[in-house]
Structure formats: C-alpha cells, structure tokens
Amino acid sequence: MENIFGNIYCFFQSFFGQGMVDFMWGLNCEISDYKEPVRYNTYGIYMSVSVILIAVLYYFVLSYVKLSKWWIWLIIALLVGIGNGVYSYYDLNWLYENGDIQDCHNITIEHLRGFAIANTIVTVLSFTIVSFLFKRFSSNGKNTPWPSIWPKH
C-alpha cells in the first residue's frame, strides 16, 4: 500500500526528473540506500482526503440544482487540483530552503514546480474518478459533469 502513491506519481516523473523521484522514494545519498520516508505518501494522502472531502461537499452537502453544471464542476476540480499543487510546492520548497533535500539529488526550483504540476494533474484525475463514484448517489448532481451512464431504476 505504501508504494501505490509513488507508482501513480511516477507516471508523471517527466515533469519533475529522476533526482526528485529518488528524493521522494527516500534515497539517502550518504549511504546510497532508501532509508528515508517515502514522501509520495504525504502528498497522496493529502490529495485523497481533500478530493473525497470536496466531492462529498459538492455532491451531497451543496447539492443544489444551480450548482449542477459541468462548468461549476470543472472550476471545483481545478481549484482542488491547484490547491494540492500549491500545497506540495510550498511544502517541498520549505524542505529545499531548509536544506533537508540533499545536494546529490540535483533538485532545483523547476523540479519542485514540476512536481506541483504533476500533483495538480493527479488530483484532477482523482477528482474525476471520485465523481464517477459519488454522482450516482447524489440527488441533484447525477448529471454533473456528464450525463449519467448508470441504468435508470
């Protein structure tokens, strides 16, 4: 289970490079072994919790007919994605500025931005998947952001 988020994020490693991948998997350069904590889990769990929370709010708490439009869903998906991207950028930038990222990884600010973009994409994709799961049970959001594919009862 601890590798699932890392495997998902590694689909987008071209955004943030191999040095960042090694750092996120917990490579300690001094001993050339993966002894540090896997950092993908931090961002993956934060992403999962925020996506589920916002989806529950959208589909069940704020389930108004006026909000059941595809463009409102898209705005919410982008806001959740951008929020997770900003969180990951500032968290990694804090580690970078404090020297917690070892020099051997050759990580620059561009790599941090790349991971933030990858985190945004993964979050929007996750919100889309969660929307498929939740929309069926929503009273007003059944056709948001696309018409229902579920059989009618």
PDB file of C-alpha atoms in Angstrom:
ATOM      1  CA  MET A   1       0.000   0.000   0.000  1.00  0.00           C
ATOM      2  CA  GLU A   2       2.849   2.383   0.709  1.00  0.00           C
ATOM      3  CA  ASN A   3       4.011   2.248  -2.923  1.00  0.00           C
ATOM      4  CA  ILE A   4       0.678   2.993  -4.585  1.00  0.00           C
ATOM      5  CA  PHE A   5       1.018   6.783  -4.491  1.00  0.00           C
ATOM      6  CA  GLY A   6       4.631   6.599  -5.651  1.00  0.00           C
ATOM      7  CA  ASN A   7       3.659   4.430  -8.590  1.00  0.00           C
ATOM      8  CA  ILE A   8       0.890   6.846  -9.561  1.00  0.00           C
ATOM      9  CA  TYR A   9       3.122   9.915  -9.341  1.00  0.00           C
ATOM     10  CA  CYS A  10       5.917   8.180 -11.258  1.00  0.00           C
ATOM     11  CA  PHE A  11       3.691   8.128 -14.346  1.00  0.00           C
ATOM     12  CA  PHE A  12       4.374  11.885 -14.407  1.00  0.00           C
ATOM     13  CA  GLN A  13       8.085  11.812 -13.485  1.00  0.00           C
ATOM     14  CA  SER A  14       8.981  13.556 -16.745  1.00  0.00           C
ATOM     15  CA  PHE A  15       7.591  16.709 -15.111  1.00  0.00           C
ATOM     16  CA  PHE A  16       9.985  16.620 -12.163  1.00  0.00           C
ATOM     17  CA  GLY A  17      13.011  14.485 -13.042  1.00  0.00           C
ATOM     18  CA  GLN A  18      14.890  11.496 -11.679  1.00  0.00           C
ATOM     19  CA  GLY A  19      16.573  13.356  -8.801  1.00  0.00           C
ATOM     20  CA  MET A  20      13.178  14.315  -7.430  1.00  0.00           C
ATOM     21  CA  VAL A  21      11.961  10.729  -7.889  1.00  0.00           C
ATOM     22  CA  ASP A  22      14.889   9.436  -5.836  1.00  0.00           C
ATOM     23  CA  PHE A  23      14.261  12.027  -3.120  1.00  0.00           C
ATOM     24  CA  MET A  24      10.543  11.244  -2.998  1.00  0.00           C
ATOM     25  CA  TRP A  25      11.258   7.491  -2.721  1.00  0.00           C
ATOM     26  CA  GLY A  26      13.508   8.243   0.259  1.00  0.00           C
ATOM     27  CA  LEU A  27      17.017   7.825  -1.171  1.00  0.00           C
ATOM     28  CA  ASN A  28      19.706   8.798   1.310  1.00  0.00           C
ATOM     29  CA  CYS A  29      22.717   9.767  -0.801  1.00  0.00           C
ATOM     30  CA  GLU A  30      25.235   9.376   2.008  1.00  0.00           C
ATOM     31  CA  ILE A  31      24.599   5.646   2.350  1.00  0.00           C
ATOM     32  CA  SER A  32      23.108   5.075  -1.153  1.00  0.00           C
ATOM     33  CA  ASP A  33      20.052   3.368   0.283  1.00  0.00           C
ATOM     34  CA  TYR A  34      16.346   4.133   0.534  1.00  0.00           C
ATOM     35  CA  LYS A  35      16.240   4.695   4.295  1.00  0.00           C
ATOM     36  CA  GLU A  36      14.296   7.971   4.369  1.00  0.00           C
ATOM     37  CA  PRO A  37      10.481   8.037   4.488  1.00  0.00           C
ATOM     38  CA  VAL A  38       8.585   7.774   1.209  1.00  0.00           C
ATOM     39  CA  ARG A  39       7.354  11.316   0.642  1.00  0.00           C
ATOM     40  CA  TYR A  40       4.832  10.401  -2.038  1.00  0.00           C
ATOM     41  CA  ASN A  41       2.564   9.158   0.732  1.00  0.00           C
ATOM     42  CA  THR A  42       2.338  12.597   2.343  1.00  0.00           C
ATOM     43  CA  TYR A  43       1.096  14.233  -0.832  1.00  0.00           C
ATOM     44  CA  GLY A  44      -1.016  11.259  -1.876  1.00  0.00           C
ATOM     45  CA  ILE A  45      -2.893  11.064   1.418  1.00  0.00           C
ATOM     46  CA  TYR A  46      -3.425  14.839   1.489  1.00  0.00           C
ATOM     47  CA  MET A  47      -4.687  14.645  -2.105  1.00  0.00           C
ATOM     48  CA  SER A  48      -7.019  11.733  -1.354  1.00  0.00           C
ATOM     49  CA  VAL A  49      -8.526  13.340   1.729  1.00  0.00           C
ATOM     50  CA  SER A  50      -9.060  16.701   0.031  1.00  0.00           C
ATOM     51  CA  VAL A  51     -10.590  15.116  -3.089  1.00  0.00           C
ATOM     52  CA  ILE A  52     -13.029  12.994  -1.081  1.00  0.00           C
ATOM     53  CA  LEU A  53     -13.940  15.896   1.203  1.00  0.00           C
ATOM     54  CA  ILE A  54     -14.616  18.306  -1.661  1.00  0.00           C
ATOM     55  CA  ALA A  55     -16.526  15.652  -3.633  1.00  0.00           C
ATOM     56  CA  VAL A  56     -18.744  14.910  -0.614  1.00  0.00           C
ATOM     57  CA  LEU A  57     -19.348  18.638  -0.185  1.00  0.00           C
ATOM     58  CA  TYR A  58     -20.154  19.104  -3.870  1.00  0.00           C
ATOM     59  CA  TYR A  59     -22.370  16.060  -4.396  1.00  0.00           C
ATOM     60  CA  PHE A  60     -24.143  15.795  -1.050  1.00  0.00           C
ATOM     61  CA  VAL A  61     -23.893  18.979   1.029  1.00  0.00           C
ATOM     62  CA  LEU A  62     -24.067  21.625  -1.710  1.00  0.00           C
ATOM     63  CA  SER A  63     -26.335  19.533  -3.899  1.00  0.00           C
ATOM     64  CA  TYR A  64     -28.279  22.444  -5.393  1.00  0.00           C
ATOM     65  CA  VAL A  65     -29.732  22.382  -8.884  1.00  0.00           C
ATOM     66  CA  LYS A  66     -27.973  25.681  -9.656  1.00  0.00           C
ATOM     67  CA  LEU A  67     -24.590  24.102  -8.892  1.00  0.00           C
ATOM     68  CA  SER A  68     -25.200  21.033 -11.069  1.00  0.00           C
ATOM     69  CA  LYS A  69     -23.459  22.439 -14.125  1.00  0.00           C
ATOM     70  CA  TRP A  70     -20.428  20.984 -15.854  1.00  0.00           C
ATOM     71  CA  TRP A  71     -18.503  24.257 -15.713  1.00  0.00           C
ATOM     72  CA  ILE A  72     -19.015  24.588 -11.943  1.00  0.00           C
ATOM     73  CA  TRP A  73     -17.741  21.025 -11.545  1.00  0.00           C
ATOM     74  CA  LEU A  74     -14.723  21.911 -13.683  1.00  0.00           C
ATOM     75  CA  ILE A  75     -13.977  25.010 -11.589  1.00  0.00           C
ATOM     76  CA  ILE A  76     -14.151  22.952  -8.400  1.00  0.00           C
ATOM     77  CA  ALA A  77     -11.925  20.214  -9.871  1.00  0.00           C
ATOM     78  CA  LEU A  78      -9.352  22.812 -10.939  1.00  0.00           C
ATOM     79  CA  LEU A  79      -9.469  24.565  -7.570  1.00  0.00           C
ATOM     80  CA  VAL A  80      -8.852  21.291  -5.733  1.00  0.00           C
ATOM     81  CA  GLY A  81      -6.026  20.451  -8.140  1.00  0.00           C
ATOM     82  CA  ILE A  82      -4.401  23.863  -7.894  1.00  0.00           C
ATOM     83  CA  GLY A  83      -4.766  23.816  -4.103  1.00  0.00           C
ATOM     84  CA  ASN A  84      -2.930  20.492  -3.897  1.00  0.00           C
ATOM     85  CA  GLY A  85      -0.283  21.711  -6.329  1.00  0.00           C
ATOM     86  CA  VAL A  86       0.326  24.851  -4.278  1.00  0.00           C
ATOM     87  CA  TYR A  87       0.486  22.822  -1.056  1.00  0.00           C
ATOM     88  CA  SER A  88       3.054  20.410  -2.490  1.00  0.00           C
ATOM     89  CA  TYR A  89       5.145  23.238  -3.955  1.00  0.00           C
ATOM     90  CA  TYR A  90       5.322  25.209  -0.714  1.00  0.00           C
ATOM     91  CA  ASP A  91       5.953  22.118   1.390  1.00  0.00           C
ATOM     92  CA  LEU A  92       8.787  20.943  -0.860  1.00  0.00           C
ATOM     93  CA  ASN A  93      10.133  24.479  -1.164  1.00  0.00           C
ATOM     94  CA  TRP A  94      10.286  24.655   2.640  1.00  0.00           C
ATOM     95  CA  LEU A  95      12.337  21.443   2.665  1.00  0.00           C
ATOM     96  CA  TYR A  96      14.521  22.827  -0.130  1.00  0.00           C
ATOM     97  CA  GLU A  97      15.155  26.158   1.607  1.00  0.00           C
ATOM     98  CA  ASN A  98      15.956  24.465   4.940  1.00  0.00           C
ATOM     99  CA  GLY A  99      18.493  22.136   3.333  1.00  0.00           C
ATOM    100  CA  ASP A 100      16.524  18.947   4.006  1.00  0.00           C
ATOM    101  CA  ILE A 101      16.925  17.936   0.352  1.00  0.00           C
ATOM    102  CA  GLN A 102      20.443  16.583  -0.140  1.00  0.00           C
ATOM    103  CA  ASP A 103      22.607  18.204  -2.826  1.00  0.00           C
ATOM    104  CA  CYS A 104      23.272  14.883  -4.554  1.00  0.00           C
ATOM    105  CA  HIS A 105      19.702  14.831  -5.872  1.00  0.00           C
ATOM    106  CA  ASN A 106      20.411  17.923  -8.012  1.00  0.00           C
ATOM    107  CA  ILE A 107      16.933  19.285  -7.383  1.00  0.00           C
ATOM    108  CA  THR A 108      16.137  22.840  -8.421  1.00  0.00           C
ATOM    109  CA  ILE A 109      13.071  25.036  -8.084  1.00  0.00           C
ATOM    110  CA  GLU A 110      11.972  23.861 -11.556  1.00  0.00           C
ATOM    111  CA  HIS A 111      11.778  20.291 -10.250  1.00  0.00           C
ATOM    112  CA  LEU A 112       9.589  21.469  -7.370  1.00  0.00           C
ATOM    113  CA  ARG A 113       7.312  23.277  -9.827  1.00  0.00           C
ATOM    114  CA  GLY A 114       7.202  20.164 -11.994  1.00  0.00           C
ATOM    115  CA  PHE A 115       6.082  18.046  -9.070  1.00  0.00           C
ATOM    116  CA  ALA A 116       3.428  20.640  -8.205  1.00  0.00           C
ATOM    117  CA  ILE A 117       2.106  20.420 -11.781  1.00  0.00           C
ATOM    118  CA  ALA A 118       2.117  16.613 -11.617  1.00  0.00           C
ATOM    119  CA  ASN A 119       0.296  16.761  -8.270  1.00  0.00           C
ATOM    120  CA  THR A 120      -2.313  19.070  -9.805  1.00  0.00           C
ATOM    121  CA  ILE A 121      -2.892  16.657 -12.694  1.00  0.00           C
ATOM    122  CA  VAL A 122      -3.134  13.618 -10.399  1.00  0.00           C
ATOM    123  CA  THR A 123      -5.586  15.486  -8.157  1.00  0.00           C
ATOM    124  CA  VAL A 124      -7.877  16.483 -11.043  1.00  0.00           C
ATOM    125  CA  LEU A 125      -7.816  12.905 -12.362  1.00  0.00           C
ATOM    126  CA  SER A 126      -8.601  11.588  -8.875  1.00  0.00           C
ATOM    127  CA  PHE A 127     -11.468  14.072  -8.507  1.00  0.00           C
ATOM    128  CA  THR A 128     -12.860  12.826 -11.825  1.00  0.00           C
ATOM    129  CA  ILE A 129     -12.731   9.196 -10.669  1.00  0.00           C
ATOM    130  CA  VAL A 130     -14.322  10.034  -7.308  1.00  0.00           C
ATOM    131  CA  SER A 131     -17.013  11.993  -9.170  1.00  0.00           C
ATOM    132  CA  PHE A 132     -17.868   8.854 -11.140  1.00  0.00           C
ATOM    133  CA  LEU A 133     -18.352   7.035  -7.835  1.00  0.00           C
ATOM    134  CA  PHE A 134     -20.301   9.737  -5.962  1.00  0.00           C
ATOM    135  CA  LYS A 135     -22.537  11.212  -8.643  1.00  0.00           C
ATOM    136  CA  ARG A 136     -24.796   8.169  -8.765  1.00  0.00           C
ATOM    137  CA  PHE A 137     -25.908   8.729  -5.183  1.00  0.00           C
ATOM    138  CA  SER A 138     -26.388  12.497  -5.441  1.00  0.00           C
ATOM    139  CA  SER A 139     -29.911  13.872  -5.665  1.00  0.00           C
ATOM    140  CA  ASN A 140     -29.125  16.844  -7.921  1.00  0.00           C
ATOM    141  CA  GLY A 141     -25.644  16.059  -9.218  1.00  0.00           C
ATOM    142  CA  LYS A 142     -26.431  12.867 -11.148  1.00  0.00           C
ATOM    143  CA  ASN A 143     -25.669  14.523 -14.488  1.00  0.00           C
ATOM    144  CA  THR A 144     -22.698  16.553 -13.373  1.00  0.00           C
ATOM    145  CA  PRO A 145     -20.291  16.901 -15.141  1.00  0.00           C
ATOM    146  CA  TRP A 146     -21.616  14.496 -17.786  1.00  0.00           C
ATOM    147  CA  PRO A 147     -24.912  12.663 -18.285  1.00  0.00           C
ATOM    148  CA  SER A 148     -25.404   9.576 -16.209  1.00  0.00           C
ATOM    149  CA  ILE A 149     -24.123   6.270 -17.555  1.00  0.00           C
ATOM    150  CA  TRP A 150     -25.843   4.265 -14.823  1.00  0.00           C
ATOM    151  CA  PRO A 151     -29.042   2.368 -15.631  1.00  0.00           C
ATOM    152  CA  LYS A 152     -32.211   4.067 -14.505  1.00  0.00           C
ATOM    153  CA  HIS A 153     -34.325   2.283 -11.924  1.00  0.00           C
TER     154      HIS A 153
END
